[in-house]
Amino acid sequence: NAGVTQTPKFRVLKTGQSMTLLCAQDMNHEYMYWYRQDPGMGLRLIHYSVGEGTTAKGEVPDGYNVSRLKKQNFLLGLESAAPSQTSVYFCASSPEGWTSETQYFGPGTRLLVL
Amino acid sequence: GQNIDQPTEMTATEGAIVQINCTYQTSGFNGLFWYQQHAGEAPTFLSYNVLDGLEEKGRFSSFLSRSKGYSYLLLKELQMKDSASYLCAPFDGSARQLTFGSGTQLTVLP
């Protein structure tokens, strides 16, 4: 199993450009999450999904959109990138269940917006 | 919401024991996770406490007191590879969300 994978690993954008970050998991997990991590700060939840076809806002959703058309994929979109969105983006997934809330993280996508 | 407080940095010597504390204030609490994150890498799961008390797993132990909003991660027999950031993350079961602290950067010196 590959676990959680993210594409791309690194990207440079100019202000105003758009892009989509792809997260894929092969563990049949119901829940998927997008976080951003900035220096000196913890991981902050952007959006999450509790199942195929569902999405919900997290702590810092502004400027981002997401889609979960297939259970294994969770896409994060930036419609008009801003320098404040320079960050490391982590995707995670977790199985449904009360005692099994361990989140498995992808390797991260480093995004630089100029 | 959740307020999480953990030290920013700690330093310890190889072979020693170190305790990383975490206090939290939550609107809905169903357990607390500890994650390890090496520089430039993704967080990896260390422990999950849902009940009060100590959970031991090899060199790592984690303690939780729900009434005090307090947890600690205890690392024994420190090794150089333990140099990493340690993230405290209370879990809100009703919102199904983890909220992460800023992390404690542990440096293990020879």
Coordinates of C-alpha atoms in Angstrom, one line a residue:
Chain A
N1 CA 0.0 0.0 0.0
A2 CA 1.2 3.5 -0.8
G3 CA -0.7 5.0 2.0
V4 CA -1.3 8.7 1.5
T5 CA 0.3 10.4 -1.5
Q6 CA 0.3 14.0 -2.6
T7 CA 0.9 15.6 -6.0
P8 CA 2.9 17.8 -6.6
K9 CA 5.7 17.8 -4.0
F10 CA 6.7 21.3 -4.7
R11 CA 5.3 24.2 -6.8
V12 CA 6.0 27.9 -7.4
L13 CA 3.1 30.1 -8.4
K14 CA 2.7 33.7 -9.3
T15 CA 0.1 35.8 -7.5
G16 CA -3.3 35.3 -9.1
Q17 CA -2.5 31.9 -10.6
S18 CA -4.6 28.9 -9.8
M19 CA -3.7 25.3 -9.1
T20 CA -5.0 22.0 -7.7
L21 CA -3.3 19.8 -5.1
L22 CA -4.2 16.2 -5.3
C23 CA -4.3 13.8 -2.4
A24 CA -4.9 10.1 -2.8
Q25 CA -5.2 7.3 -0.3
D26 CA -5.4 3.6 -0.8
M27 CA -6.6 2.5 2.7
N28 CA -10.3 2.9 2.0
H29 CA -10.5 5.6 4.6
E30 CA -13.7 7.6 5.0
Y31 CA -12.3 10.8 6.3
M32 CA -9.8 13.0 4.6
Y33 CA -8.3 16.3 5.6
W34 CA -6.2 19.2 4.2
Y35 CA -3.9 21.1 6.6
R36 CA -1.5 23.9 6.2
Q37 CA 1.6 24.3 8.3
D38 CA 3.5 27.6 8.6
P39 CA 6.8 28.2 10.5
G40 CA 6.2 28.4 14.3
M41 CA 2.6 27.4 14.0
G42 CA 0.8 24.1 14.3
L43 CA -1.1 22.4 11.6
R44 CA -4.3 24.2 10.8
L45 CA -7.2 22.5 9.2
I46 CA -8.4 24.0 5.9
H47 CA -11.2 21.7 4.8
Y48 CA -12.1 18.1 5.5
S49 CA -14.4 15.4 4.2
V50 CA -16.3 12.7 6.1
G51 CA -17.1 10.7 3.0
E52 CA -17.3 10.6 -0.8
G53 CA -19.3 13.6 -2.0
T54 CA -19.1 15.6 1.2
T55 CA -16.9 18.4 2.3
A56 CA -16.8 20.8 5.3
K57 CA -14.9 23.9 6.3
G58 CA -12.1 23.8 8.9
E59 CA -10.3 26.5 10.8
V60 CA -8.9 28.4 7.8
P61 CA -11.0 27.8 4.7
D62 CA -10.9 31.2 3.0
G63 CA -9.2 31.2 -0.4
Y64 CA -9.5 27.4 -0.8
N65 CA -12.0 25.0 -2.3
V66 CA -12.1 21.2 -2.1
S67 CA -13.8 18.3 -3.8
R68 CA -14.2 14.6 -2.9
L69 CA -15.7 13.1 -6.0
K70 CA -14.1 9.7 -5.4
K71 CA -13.5 8.2 -2.0
Q72 CA -9.8 7.8 -2.5
N73 CA -9.1 11.3 -3.7
F74 CA -9.4 14.7 -2.0
L75 CA -8.5 17.8 -4.1
L76 CA -7.6 21.2 -2.8
G77 CA -7.9 24.1 -5.1
L78 CA -6.5 27.6 -5.0
E79 CA -8.5 29.8 -7.5
S80 CA -6.3 32.9 -7.2
A81 CA -3.1 32.3 -5.2
A82 CA -1.8 34.9 -2.8
P83 CA 1.6 35.2 -1.1
S84 CA -0.2 34.5 2.2
Q85 CA -0.9 31.0 0.9
T86 CA 2.8 30.2 0.8
S87 CA 3.0 27.2 3.1
V88 CA 3.4 23.4 3.4
Y89 CA 0.2 21.6 2.7
F90 CA -0.4 18.2 4.3
C91 CA -3.2 15.8 3.4
A92 CA -4.3 13.2 5.9
S93 CA -6.9 10.4 6.0
S94 CA -8.4 8.4 8.8
P95 CA -10.8 5.4 9.1
E96 CA -14.2 5.8 10.5
G97 CA -14.6 4.6 14.0
W98 CA -14.5 5.9 17.6
T99 CA -11.3 4.2 18.7
S100 CA -9.4 4.5 15.5
E101 CA -9.0 8.1 14.8
T102 CA -5.3 8.0 13.9
Q103 CA -4.7 10.2 11.0
Y104 CA -2.2 9.1 8.4
F105 CA -0.4 12.0 6.7
G106 CA 1.0 12.4 3.2
P107 CA 4.5 13.7 2.6
G108 CA 3.4 17.3 2.0
T109 CA 3.3 19.8 -0.8
R110 CA 5.6 22.9 -0.5
L111 CA 3.9 25.8 -2.2
L112 CA 5.6 29.2 -2.8
V113 CA 3.5 32.1 -4.1
L114 CA 5.5 35.0 -5.5
Chain B
G1 CA -12.4 26.1 19.9
Q2 CA -9.3 24.7 21.5
N3 CA -6.4 26.6 23.1
I4 CA -3.2 24.4 23.3
D5 CA -0.1 25.3 25.1
Q6 CA 3.2 23.5 24.9
P7 CA 6.8 24.7 25.2
T8 CA 8.4 25.9 22.0
E9 CA 11.8 24.3 22.5
M10 CA 13.5 21.8 24.7
T11 CA 17.1 20.4 24.8
A12 CA 18.2 17.2 26.4
T13 CA 21.2 14.9 26.4
E14 CA 21.4 11.5 24.7
G15 CA 20.4 8.7 27.1
A16 CA 18.4 11.1 29.3
I17 CA 14.7 11.3 30.0
V18 CA 12.6 14.3 28.8
Q19 CA 9.0 15.2 29.6
I20 CA 7.0 17.5 27.1
N21 CA 4.0 19.0 28.7
C22 CA 0.8 20.1 27.0
T23 CA -2.2 22.0 28.4
Y24 CA -5.4 22.5 26.5
Q25 CA -8.8 24.1 26.8
T26 CA -11.4 22.5 24.6
S27 CA -15.1 22.9 23.7
G28 CA -15.5 19.2 23.1
F29 CA -12.8 16.6 24.1
N30 CA -12.6 13.0 23.2
G31 CA -8.9 12.2 23.4
L32 CA -5.5 13.5 22.8
F33 CA -2.9 12.6 20.3
W34 CA 0.9 13.0 20.2
Y35 CA 2.6 13.2 16.8
Q36 CA 6.3 13.3 16.0
Q37 CA 7.5 15.4 13.1
H38 CA 11.0 15.4 11.8
A39 CA 12.2 18.5 9.8
G40 CA 10.8 18.5 6.3
E41 CA 8.7 15.4 6.9
A42 CA 5.0 14.6 7.6
P43 CA 3.8 14.1 11.2
T44 CA 3.7 10.5 12.4
F45 CA 1.5 9.0 15.0
L46 CA 3.0 8.4 18.5
S47 CA 0.2 7.9 20.9
Y48 CA -3.5 8.4 21.7
N49 CA -5.0 8.8 25.2
V50 CA -8.7 8.7 25.7
L51 CA -8.8 7.8 29.4
D52 CA -6.9 9.3 32.3
G53 CA -3.6 7.7 33.1
L54 CA -0.4 6.6 31.5
E55 CA 0.0 4.8 28.2
E56 CA 3.4 3.2 27.7
K57 CA 4.7 2.2 24.4
G58 CA 8.4 1.3 24.4
R59 CA 10.6 4.3 25.1
F60 CA 7.6 6.6 24.8
S61 CA 4.8 7.1 27.3
S62 CA 1.9 9.5 27.3
F63 CA -0.2 10.7 30.2
L64 CA -3.6 12.4 30.3
S65 CA -5.6 14.1 33.0
R66 CA -8.9 15.2 31.5
S67 CA -10.0 17.1 34.6
K68 CA -6.9 19.2 34.5
G69 CA -6.7 19.6 30.7
Y70 CA -3.2 18.3 30.8
S71 CA -1.0 15.8 29.0
Y72 CA 2.6 15.0 28.8
L73 CA 4.8 12.9 26.5
L74 CA 7.7 11.1 28.3
L75 CA 10.7 10.0 26.2
K76 CA 13.2 7.7 27.8
E77 CA 16.7 6.7 26.8
L78 CA 16.9 9.6 24.3
Q79 CA 18.5 8.9 21.0
M80 CA 19.8 11.4 18.5
K81 CA 17.0 10.4 16.1
D82 CA 14.5 11.7 18.7
S83 CA 15.4 15.2 17.7
A84 CA 12.1 16.4 16.2
S85 CA 9.1 18.5 16.8
Y86 CA 6.4 16.9 19.0
L87 CA 2.9 18.0 18.4
C88 CA 0.1 17.8 21.0
A89 CA -3.4 17.4 19.4
P90 CA -6.7 17.2 21.3
F91 CA -9.4 15.5 19.4
D92 CA -13.0 16.8 19.3
G93 CA -15.2 13.9 18.6
S94 CA -18.3 15.9 17.9
A95 CA -16.5 17.9 15.2
R96 CA -14.3 15.0 14.2
Q97 CA -11.3 17.3 14.2
L98 CA -7.8 17.3 15.5
T99 CA -6.5 20.7 16.6
F100 CA -2.7 20.8 16.7
G101 CA -0.5 22.7 19.1
S102 CA 2.5 24.6 17.6
G103 CA 4.8 21.8 18.6
T104 CA 7.8 21.4 20.9
Q105 CA 11.1 21.3 19.1
L106 CA 13.3 18.8 20.9
T107 CA 17.0 18.8 20.3
V108 CA 19.0 15.8 21.6
L109 CA 22.7 16.6 22.2
P110 CA 25.5 14.0 22.3

